[in-house]
Short mmCIF file of C-alpha atoms and ligand atoms in Angstrom, two decimals:
data_model
loop_
_atom_site.label_atom_id
_atom_site.label_comp_id
_atom_site.label_asym_id
_atom_site.label_seq_id
_atom_site.Cartn_x
_atom_site.Cartn_y
_atom_site.Cartn_z
CA MET A 207 -47.41 -16.85 48.52
CA LEU A 208 -46.01 -16.39 51.97
CA GLN A 209 -49.26 -14.60 53.01
CA ILE A 210 -51.48 -17.35 51.64
CA GLN A 211 -49.68 -20.25 53.13
CA ALA A 212 -46.25 -19.73 54.71
CA LEU A 213 -45.22 -23.48 54.98
CA LEU A 214 -46.15 -24.26 51.36
CA ALA A 215 -44.31 -21.14 50.16
CA ILE A 216 -41.13 -22.18 52.06
CA LEU A 217 -41.48 -25.57 50.50
CA ALA A 218 -41.62 -24.09 47.05
CA ALA A 219 -38.68 -21.96 47.86
CA VAL A 220 -36.54 -25.14 48.54
CA LEU A 221 -36.92 -25.95 44.89
CA ILE A 222 -34.88 -22.91 43.94
CA PRO A 223 -31.53 -24.26 45.05
CA LEU A 224 -32.39 -27.47 43.33
CA PHE A 225 -32.99 -25.60 40.13
CA TYR A 226 -29.76 -23.70 40.62
CA LEU A 227 -27.93 -27.01 40.99
CA TRP A 228 -29.44 -28.51 37.86
CA VAL A 229 -28.56 -25.49 35.75
CA LYS A 230 -24.97 -25.40 37.07
CA VAL A 231 -24.33 -29.14 36.47
CA VAL A 232 -25.65 -29.04 32.88
CA GLY A 233 -24.12 -25.68 32.11
CA ARG A 234 -20.70 -26.96 33.19
CA ARG A 235 -20.88 -29.62 30.59
CA VAL A 236 -22.12 -27.37 27.85
CA ARG A 237 -19.16 -24.95 28.10
CA PRO A 238 -16.22 -27.27 27.19
CA LEU A 239 -18.35 -28.87 24.54
CA ALA A 240 -19.13 -25.57 22.96
CA ARG A 241 -15.42 -24.81 22.88
CA GLU A 242 -14.62 -28.16 21.28
CA VAL A 243 -17.27 -27.68 18.64
CA GLN A 244 -15.68 -24.32 17.81
CA GLU A 245 -12.29 -25.84 17.49
CA GLU A 246 -13.43 -28.73 15.32
CA GLN A 247 -15.29 -26.32 13.11
CA ALA A 248 -12.22 -24.29 12.56
CA ARG A 249 -10.30 -27.47 11.72
CA THR A 250 -12.96 -28.39 9.18
CA ILE A 251 -12.62 -25.09 7.41
CA ALA A 252 -8.82 -25.43 7.46
CA ILE A 253 -9.04 -28.87 5.83
CA ALA A 254 -11.35 -27.57 3.17
CA GLU A 255 -9.19 -24.62 2.50
CA GLU A 256 -6.06 -26.65 2.38
CA ASN A 257 -7.53 -29.30 0.10
CA LEU A 258 -8.72 -26.67 -2.32
CA GLY A 259 -5.35 -25.05 -2.46
CA MET A 260 -3.62 -28.43 -2.73
CA LEU A 261 -5.92 -29.76 -5.46
CA PRO A 262 -3.26 -30.34 -8.15
CA ALA A 263 -1.13 -32.16 -5.63
CA ILE A 264 -4.12 -34.29 -4.41
CA LYS A 265 -4.82 -35.22 -8.02
CA ALA A 266 -1.20 -35.96 -8.89
CA PHE A 267 -0.87 -38.34 -5.91
CA THR A 268 -4.39 -39.76 -6.64
CA ARG A 269 -5.40 -39.09 -2.97
CA GLU A 270 -8.88 -37.89 -3.77
CA ALA A 271 -10.62 -40.72 -1.92
CA GLU A 272 -8.46 -40.38 1.21
CA GLU A 273 -8.97 -36.60 1.29
CA SER A 274 -12.76 -37.03 0.97
CA ARG A 275 -12.77 -39.51 3.70
CA ARG A 276 -10.66 -37.29 5.95
CA TYR A 277 -13.00 -34.40 5.35
CA ARG A 278 -16.08 -36.52 5.89
CA ALA A 279 -14.69 -37.93 9.16
CA GLN A 280 -14.03 -34.37 10.37
CA ILE A 281 -17.52 -33.22 9.45
CA GLU A 282 -18.94 -36.30 11.29
CA ARG A 283 -16.88 -35.33 14.34
CA VAL A 284 -18.40 -31.86 14.24
CA VAL A 285 -21.89 -33.30 13.86
CA ARG A 286 -21.41 -35.64 16.78
CA LEU A 287 -20.07 -33.05 19.14
CA SER A 288 -22.74 -30.50 18.09
CA ALA A 289 -25.47 -33.09 18.76
CA ARG A 290 -24.02 -33.72 22.26
CA GLU A 291 -23.67 -30.07 23.07
CA ARG A 292 -27.26 -29.56 21.74
CA ARG A 293 -28.61 -32.36 23.82
CA PHE A 294 -27.16 -30.91 27.03
CA TYR A 295 -28.36 -27.46 26.09
CA ALA A 296 -31.85 -28.75 25.15
CA ALA A 297 -32.13 -30.61 28.43
CA LEU A 298 -31.97 -27.36 30.39
CA GLY A 299 -35.45 -26.12 29.49
CA PRO A 300 -37.50 -29.33 30.04
CA GLY A 301 -35.40 -30.06 33.09
CA THR A 302 -36.50 -26.77 34.64
CA HIS A 303 -40.09 -27.39 33.59
CA LEU A 304 -39.94 -30.83 35.26
CA LEU A 305 -38.67 -29.33 38.47
CA ALA A 306 -41.55 -26.80 38.39
CA ALA A 307 -44.04 -29.51 37.71
CA ILE A 308 -42.67 -31.58 40.65
CA GLY A 309 -43.15 -28.53 42.76
CA ILE A 310 -46.80 -28.17 41.71
CA VAL A 311 -47.50 -31.79 42.30
CA LEU A 312 -45.89 -31.54 45.72
CA VAL A 313 -47.94 -28.35 46.62
CA LEU A 314 -51.16 -29.93 45.41
CA TRP A 315 -50.46 -33.13 47.36
CA LEU A 316 -49.69 -31.18 50.57
CA ALA A 317 -52.50 -28.71 50.02
CA GLN A 318 -55.24 -31.31 49.78
CA ALA A 319 -54.93 -32.00 53.58
CA ALA A 320 -55.00 -28.25 54.29
CA VAL A 321 -58.04 -27.80 52.06
CA SER A 322 -59.90 -30.77 53.62
CA HIS A 323 -59.15 -29.31 57.13
CA GLY A 324 -60.53 -25.95 55.99
CA VAL A 325 -57.17 -24.19 56.67
CA LEU A 326 -56.83 -23.34 53.00
CA ALA A 327 -59.71 -22.30 50.76
CA ALA A 328 -59.90 -23.57 47.23
CA PRO A 329 -59.53 -20.04 45.63
CA GLN A 330 -56.47 -19.50 47.83
CA LEU A 331 -55.00 -22.68 46.50
CA VAL A 332 -55.63 -21.59 42.87
CA SER A 333 -53.96 -18.18 43.53
CA PHE A 334 -51.04 -19.97 45.10
CA LEU A 335 -50.53 -22.23 42.12
CA LEU A 336 -50.90 -19.36 39.74
CA TYR A 337 -48.17 -17.32 41.59
CA GLY A 338 -46.07 -20.49 41.59
CA GLN A 339 -46.32 -20.61 37.84
CA LEU A 340 -45.51 -16.99 37.40
CA MET A 341 -42.36 -17.67 39.36
CA ALA A 342 -41.46 -20.79 37.32
CA ARG A 343 -41.58 -19.12 33.95
CA PRO A 344 -38.76 -16.53 34.45
CA MET A 345 -36.70 -19.21 36.10
CA ALA A 346 -37.00 -21.37 32.96
CA GLY A 347 -36.01 -18.32 30.95
CA LEU A 348 -33.00 -17.79 33.21
CA ALA A 349 -31.92 -21.38 32.69
CA ASP A 350 -32.05 -20.89 28.96
CA LEU A 351 -30.04 -17.71 29.22
CA TYR A 352 -27.53 -19.44 31.44
CA GLY A 353 -27.10 -22.18 28.86
CA GLN A 354 -26.62 -19.66 26.08
CA THR A 355 -23.97 -17.78 28.23
CA GLN A 356 -22.08 -21.04 28.87
CA ARG A 357 -22.08 -21.90 25.10
CA ALA A 358 -20.90 -18.38 24.33
CA ARG A 359 -18.24 -18.50 27.01
CA GLY A 360 -16.94 -21.82 25.54
CA ALA A 361 -16.71 -20.40 22.11
CA LEU A 362 -15.19 -17.11 23.37
CA GLY A 363 -12.43 -19.00 25.22
CA ARG A 364 -10.92 -19.74 21.74
CA LEU A 365 -11.36 -16.13 20.59
CA ALA A 366 -9.75 -14.91 23.81
CA GLU A 367 -6.64 -16.96 23.05
CA VAL A 368 -6.40 -15.34 19.61
CA LEU A 369 -6.92 -11.91 21.08
CA ALA A 370 -4.28 -12.56 23.74
CA GLU A 371 -1.65 -13.01 21.01
CA GLU A 372 1.10 -10.41 21.38
CA PRO A 373 0.57 -8.08 18.28
CA GLU A 374 3.33 -6.72 16.16
CA PRO A 375 4.37 -3.33 17.56
CA GLY A 376 2.32 -0.51 16.23
CA TRP A 377 2.91 0.43 12.61
CA ASP A 378 4.04 4.00 13.54
CA GLN A 379 5.49 3.15 16.95
CA GLY A 380 9.04 4.31 17.33
CA LYS A 381 11.31 6.78 15.61
CA ARG A 382 10.99 7.65 11.94
CA MET A 383 13.94 6.30 9.92
CA PRO A 384 15.41 9.10 7.79
CA PRO A 385 15.96 8.25 4.20
CA ILE A 386 18.21 5.15 4.22
CA LYS A 387 21.72 5.36 2.73
CA GLY A 388 22.13 1.67 2.78
CA ALA A 389 24.75 0.61 5.47
CA ILE A 390 23.69 -2.64 7.03
CA GLU A 391 25.23 -4.14 10.17
CA PHE A 392 24.43 -7.44 12.06
CA ARG A 393 26.08 -7.43 15.49
CA GLY A 394 26.21 -10.91 17.12
CA VAL A 395 22.71 -11.79 15.80
CA SER A 396 21.24 -15.01 16.95
CA PHE A 397 17.71 -16.18 16.09
CA ALA A 398 15.72 -19.36 16.50
CA TYR A 399 12.19 -20.10 15.31
CA PRO A 400 9.98 -21.17 18.15
CA GLY A 401 10.71 -24.71 19.22
CA ARG A 402 13.50 -25.10 16.67
CA GLU A 403 17.34 -25.17 16.70
CA PRO A 404 18.97 -21.73 16.29
CA ALA A 405 18.66 -20.69 12.58
CA LEU A 406 21.40 -18.08 12.92
CA LYS A 407 24.26 -18.11 15.49
CA HIS A 408 26.20 -14.96 16.59
CA LEU A 409 26.17 -13.58 13.12
CA ASP A 410 28.28 -10.54 12.27
CA LEU A 411 27.85 -8.84 9.02
CA SER A 412 28.72 -5.50 7.75
CA ILE A 413 27.57 -4.21 4.29
CA ALA A 414 28.54 -0.81 2.95
CA PRO A 415 26.03 1.53 1.14
CA GLY A 416 25.82 0.64 -2.51
CA GLU A 417 27.44 -2.75 -2.04
CA THR A 418 26.02 -5.88 -3.58
CA VAL A 419 26.57 -8.86 -1.30
CA GLY A 420 25.90 -12.35 -2.46
CA ILE A 421 24.82 -14.89 0.12
CA ILE A 422 25.11 -18.54 -0.74
CA GLY A 423 24.76 -21.64 1.34
CA PRO A 424 22.81 -24.98 1.51
CA ASN A 425 19.13 -25.30 2.00
CA GLY A 426 18.19 -24.42 5.60
CA ALA A 427 21.36 -22.44 6.19
CA GLY A 428 19.43 -19.43 7.34
CA LYS A 429 19.65 -17.26 4.30
CA SER A 430 15.99 -16.32 4.04
CA THR A 431 15.94 -15.71 7.88
CA ILE A 432 18.52 -12.94 7.32
CA ALA A 433 16.09 -11.27 5.01
CA HIS A 434 13.18 -11.70 7.46
CA LEU A 435 15.14 -10.20 10.34
CA LEU A 436 16.22 -7.17 8.23
CA LEU A 437 12.51 -6.51 7.56
CA ARG A 438 11.77 -7.13 11.16
CA LEU A 439 9.30 -9.83 10.38
CA HIS A 440 11.01 -11.44 13.39
CA SER A 441 13.37 -9.98 15.96
CA PRO A 442 16.79 -11.41 16.88
CA SER A 443 16.84 -13.37 20.19
CA GLU A 444 20.36 -11.99 20.64
CA GLY A 445 22.30 -9.17 19.16
CA SER A 446 21.00 -6.36 17.06
CA ILE A 447 20.70 -5.10 13.50
CA TRP A 448 21.67 -1.54 12.54
CA ILE A 449 20.99 0.35 9.32
CA ASP A 450 22.93 3.56 8.81
CA GLY A 451 24.00 3.36 12.49
CA VAL A 452 20.48 3.14 13.79
CA ASP A 453 19.24 0.03 15.68
CA ILE A 454 16.24 -1.09 13.56
CA ALA A 455 14.44 -2.33 16.81
CA THR A 456 13.99 1.34 17.70
CA ILE A 457 12.42 2.67 14.53
CA SER A 458 8.86 2.39 13.22
CA LEU A 459 8.04 -0.55 10.99
CA ARG A 460 6.50 1.74 8.49
CA SER A 461 9.56 3.87 7.89
CA LEU A 462 11.78 0.63 7.94
CA ARG A 463 9.79 -1.61 5.58
CA SER A 464 8.73 1.19 3.23
CA GLN A 465 12.41 1.75 2.38
CA ILE A 466 13.40 -1.88 1.83
CA GLY A 467 12.41 -3.89 -1.28
CA ILE A 468 12.19 -7.61 -1.22
CA VAL A 469 11.52 -10.28 -3.75
CA PRO A 470 10.68 -13.21 -1.54
CA GLN A 471 11.67 -16.72 -2.20
CA HIS A 472 7.97 -17.76 -2.35
CA VAL A 473 6.32 -15.21 -4.53
CA LEU A 474 2.79 -14.20 -3.49
CA LEU A 475 0.70 -12.40 -6.00
CA PHE A 476 -2.83 -11.04 -5.44
CA HIS A 477 -5.94 -11.94 -7.37
CA ALA A 478 -5.78 -8.69 -9.33
CA THR A 479 -4.40 -7.30 -12.62
CA VAL A 480 -0.72 -7.47 -13.48
CA ARG A 481 -0.66 -3.70 -13.19
CA ASP A 482 -2.08 -3.76 -9.61
CA ASN A 483 0.33 -6.43 -8.57
CA ILE A 484 3.26 -4.47 -9.82
CA ALA A 485 2.03 -1.20 -8.35
CA TYR A 486 1.28 -2.75 -4.98
CA GLY A 487 4.14 -1.20 -3.03
CA ARG A 488 3.97 2.24 -4.43
CA PRO A 489 1.04 4.63 -4.43
CA GLU A 490 -0.35 5.61 -7.84
CA PRO A 491 2.58 5.09 -10.16
CA THR A 492 2.40 6.13 -13.81
CA GLN A 493 2.09 3.66 -16.62
CA GLU A 494 5.56 4.69 -17.70
CA GLN A 495 7.07 3.92 -14.28
CA ILE A 496 5.28 0.54 -14.25
CA GLU A 497 6.62 -0.30 -17.68
CA ARG A 498 10.16 0.69 -16.79
CA ALA A 499 10.07 -1.60 -13.78
CA ALA A 500 8.57 -4.42 -15.85
CA ARG A 501 11.20 -3.96 -18.55
CA ALA A 502 13.97 -4.12 -15.90
CA ALA A 503 12.49 -7.29 -14.47
CA ARG A 504 12.28 -8.73 -18.02
CA ALA A 505 8.48 -8.98 -17.60
CA HIS A 506 7.26 -6.40 -20.10
CA ASP A 507 7.34 -8.62 -23.22
CA PHE A 508 5.49 -11.56 -21.68
CA ILE A 509 2.92 -9.14 -20.14
CA LEU A 510 2.15 -7.65 -23.63
CA GLY A 511 1.53 -11.23 -24.76
CA LEU A 512 -1.24 -11.80 -22.15
CA PRO A 513 -4.79 -11.47 -23.38
CA GLN A 514 -5.35 -8.02 -21.84
CA GLY A 515 -1.72 -6.93 -21.35
CA TYR A 516 -1.27 -5.12 -18.03
CA ASP A 517 -4.95 -5.45 -17.35
CA THR A 518 -4.98 -9.21 -17.29
CA TRP A 519 -6.19 -10.66 -14.10
CA ILE A 520 -3.71 -13.20 -12.78
CA GLY A 521 -5.74 -15.23 -10.38
CA ASP A 522 -5.47 -16.38 -6.84
CA ARG A 523 -1.86 -16.25 -5.74
CA GLY A 524 -0.86 -15.71 -9.32
CA VAL A 525 -1.64 -19.17 -10.38
CA ARG A 526 -2.50 -18.06 -13.94
CA LEU A 527 1.17 -17.39 -14.60
CA SER A 528 4.14 -19.69 -14.95
CA GLY A 529 6.60 -19.80 -11.94
CA GLY A 530 9.17 -17.70 -13.79
CA GLU A 531 6.54 -15.22 -14.84
CA GLN A 532 5.32 -14.87 -11.29
CA GLN A 533 8.93 -14.16 -10.23
CA ARG A 534 9.33 -11.44 -12.83
CA VAL A 535 6.16 -9.67 -11.76
CA ALA A 536 7.42 -9.79 -8.14
CA LEU A 537 10.70 -8.44 -9.14
CA ALA A 538 9.13 -5.58 -11.19
CA SER A 539 7.02 -4.82 -8.10
CA ALA A 540 10.14 -4.52 -5.91
CA LEU A 541 12.06 -2.43 -8.48
CA LEU A 542 9.06 -0.06 -8.83
CA LYS A 543 9.23 0.66 -5.10
CA ASP A 544 12.79 1.95 -5.83
CA PRO A 545 14.17 1.06 -2.42
CA THR A 546 17.67 1.87 -1.23
CA ILE A 547 18.00 -1.64 0.13
CA LEU A 548 16.91 -4.47 -2.20
CA ILE A 549 16.76 -8.00 -1.00
CA LEU A 550 16.57 -10.68 -3.75
CA ASP A 551 15.77 -14.13 -2.20
CA GLU A 552 16.34 -16.50 -5.07
CA ALA A 553 14.61 -13.90 -7.24
CA THR A 554 15.96 -15.40 -10.48
CA ALA A 555 15.69 -19.04 -9.49
CA MET A 556 13.04 -19.76 -12.04
CA PHE A 557 14.39 -17.57 -14.79
CA ASP A 558 15.55 -19.29 -17.98
CA PRO A 559 19.27 -18.75 -18.57
CA GLU A 560 18.67 -16.26 -21.36
CA GLY A 561 16.22 -14.24 -19.24
CA GLU A 562 18.62 -14.31 -16.30
CA ARG A 563 21.46 -13.01 -18.55
CA GLU A 564 19.25 -10.22 -19.77
CA PHE A 565 18.14 -9.39 -16.35
CA LEU A 566 21.65 -9.29 -14.99
CA ARG A 567 22.76 -6.95 -17.82
CA ALA A 568 19.83 -4.70 -17.09
CA CYS A 569 20.38 -4.84 -13.38
CA SER A 570 23.97 -3.90 -13.15
CA ASP A 571 22.76 -0.31 -13.36
CA VAL A 572 19.89 -0.77 -10.99
CA PHE A 573 22.26 -2.43 -8.43
CA ARG A 574 24.93 0.23 -8.61
CA GLU A 575 22.77 2.80 -6.86
CA ARG A 576 21.62 0.65 -3.93
CA THR A 577 22.58 -1.89 -1.32
CA VAL A 578 21.63 -5.33 -2.59
CA VAL A 579 21.41 -8.52 -0.59
CA LEU A 580 21.56 -11.24 -3.21
CA ILE A 581 20.51 -14.70 -1.95
CA THR A 582 21.12 -17.15 -4.71
CA HIS A 583 22.22 -20.58 -5.84
CA ARG A 584 22.85 -19.37 -9.44
CA PRO A 585 26.52 -18.77 -10.28
CA ALA A 586 25.64 -16.34 -13.09
CA SER A 587 23.74 -14.07 -10.63
CA LEU A 588 26.69 -14.10 -8.27
CA GLU A 589 28.81 -12.29 -10.90
CA LEU A 590 26.88 -9.16 -9.97
CA ALA A 591 28.01 -9.34 -6.33
CA ASP A 592 31.04 -7.34 -4.98
CA ARG A 593 31.45 -9.95 -2.25
CA VAL A 594 30.08 -13.37 -1.75
CA LEU A 595 29.40 -14.94 1.73
CA LYS A 596 28.74 -18.48 2.41
CA LEU A 597 26.25 -19.36 5.16
CA GLN A 598 26.15 -22.78 6.67
CA GLY A 599 24.28 -23.98 9.77
CA GLY A 600 23.50 -20.24 10.63
CA GLU A 601 27.18 -19.17 10.51
CA PHE A 602 29.37 -17.61 7.83
CA VAL A 603 32.03 -19.98 6.63
CA SER A 604 34.70 -19.75 3.97
CA ALA A 605 34.17 -21.88 0.93
CA GLY A 606 36.60 -24.31 2.62
CA GLY A 607 34.56 -24.69 5.83
CA GLU A 608 36.23 -22.95 8.83
CA GLY A 609 36.12 -19.43 10.16
CA LYS A 610 34.28 -16.32 9.15
CA VAL A 611 35.74 -15.37 5.82
CA SER A 612 34.29 -13.52 2.99
CA VAL A 613 35.16 -14.61 -0.53
CA ARG A 614 35.59 -12.18 -3.37
CA ALA A 615 33.77 -13.07 -6.51
CA GLN A 616 35.72 -13.16 -9.65
N1 LIG B 1362 8.69 -20.30 9.73
C1 LIG B 1362 9.56 -21.22 10.24
N2 LIG B 1362 9.37 -21.84 11.39
C2 LIG B 1362 10.15 -22.63 11.92
N3 LIG B 1362 11.32 -22.93 11.32
C3 LIG B 1362 11.68 -22.35 10.22
C4 LIG B 1362 10.80 -21.37 9.60
N4 LIG B 1362 11.43 -20.92 8.45
C5 LIG B 1362 12.61 -21.52 8.39
N5 LIG B 1362 12.79 -22.39 9.42
C6 LIG B 1362 13.97 -23.20 9.71
O1 LIG B 1362 15.13 -22.24 9.90
C7 LIG B 1362 16.26 -22.74 9.27
C8 LIG B 1362 16.74 -21.67 8.24
O2 LIG B 1362 15.76 -21.46 7.23
P1 LIG B 1362 15.87 -20.52 5.95
O3 LIG B 1362 14.54 -20.37 5.40
O4 LIG B 1362 16.58 -19.27 6.48
O5 LIG B 1362 16.95 -21.30 5.15
P2 LIG B 1362 17.50 -20.90 3.66
O6 LIG B 1362 19.02 -20.75 3.90
O7 LIG B 1362 16.76 -19.69 3.15
O8 LIG B 1362 17.25 -22.22 2.81
P3 LIG B 1362 16.90 -22.31 1.21
O9 LIG B 1362 18.08 -22.32 0.41
O10 LIG B 1362 16.16 -23.65 1.20
O11 LIG B 1362 15.96 -21.23 0.96
C9 LIG B 1362 15.87 -24.01 8.60
O12 LIG B 1362 16.31 -25.06 9.54
C10 LIG B 1362 14.34 -24.07 8.57
O13 LIG B 1362 13.84 -25.35 8.73
MG1 LIG B 1363 15.53 -19.45 1.70
#
């Protein structure tokens, strides 16, 4: 183009920065919008998922209409945002073509004088315009690519945040814990959930191997938090936790957690058969071992009453079982793992009194061989404990209130 007509070529080149500016300005708008669309879409899915899980509560509180409205409003927000983002993105291509067209018109307008003065021949003008068009097409492609990149960068921003989250230390990172004997020691352990008041304050606790320690205390006292810290689901903000004289912060998560059994306060069961749920923590157990654990957890009889016995599917999060039945399955699963340290966090809270009595009778043997942390509000269960500690506001107190005193159970 320079060879054909230098002046006109330079003029055409002036359009390039203009094109760059256009793409930059529009692209800058696309990126935050793409990010926002991504966030709102995630929120939409979260609402749908929550509402499906909360269906019984929504029905019980007759909030169907409000929830439908909330979901609809969220969808509309996504549609509005997507439309805005699309509009900007869609403006990129036509905008570039418009710039190119302006260039062509400009060249034609300037060229007509040159042609009439005989400086530029008509065939040269045609070649010039064709070259110009050849240049415009990849530039439009570039603009499109730039728009796509900006959209992707906006969406990736969110992903990058997720990826930047500090992961749990490697499963096998750290020393291997030798077979646990069961001595547990908390040394000045403090812990607070992010943005909350301390849940545990300078806690000292020493449990001998084979001991059964009951932990009682009001709601929110920090009982479950003790269990979570023992499993290293969280780490203490101050102090340390020792098992058999080893700081658990230094050992691998696999060797720690594989030797501790827990029945959590909120039982979570898989959409799988009863057998698979019980066998979850132990590779390939025999039917006999499963049944023994189920018997100890007082689950065997009700399982036999299910349509397909141990092969009955128990549905998402175990919803096809009653609350007490779910707890019995979770208990069987923890017992099957045969851990040296067993944590029972309100594990019998939903048992009927008769079931609890049977369980306690059966468990006095099971408990004798291992260290048991028995978190419970049930007086009957506490009879199994060698020692009962009361936790209040993150500290151990005597039943009266002051000081760090342990109370012997009758
Ligand atoms: N995941 C969490 N994020 C933030 N705060 C939490 C979390 N879990 C518990 N807490 C807070 O930590 C404190 C101790 O909770 P924890 O679950 O240990 O109580 P608890 O003694 O087990 O009570 P409950 O008898 O009701 O089971 C409470 O104030 C609670 O609100
Ligand atoms: Mg709790």
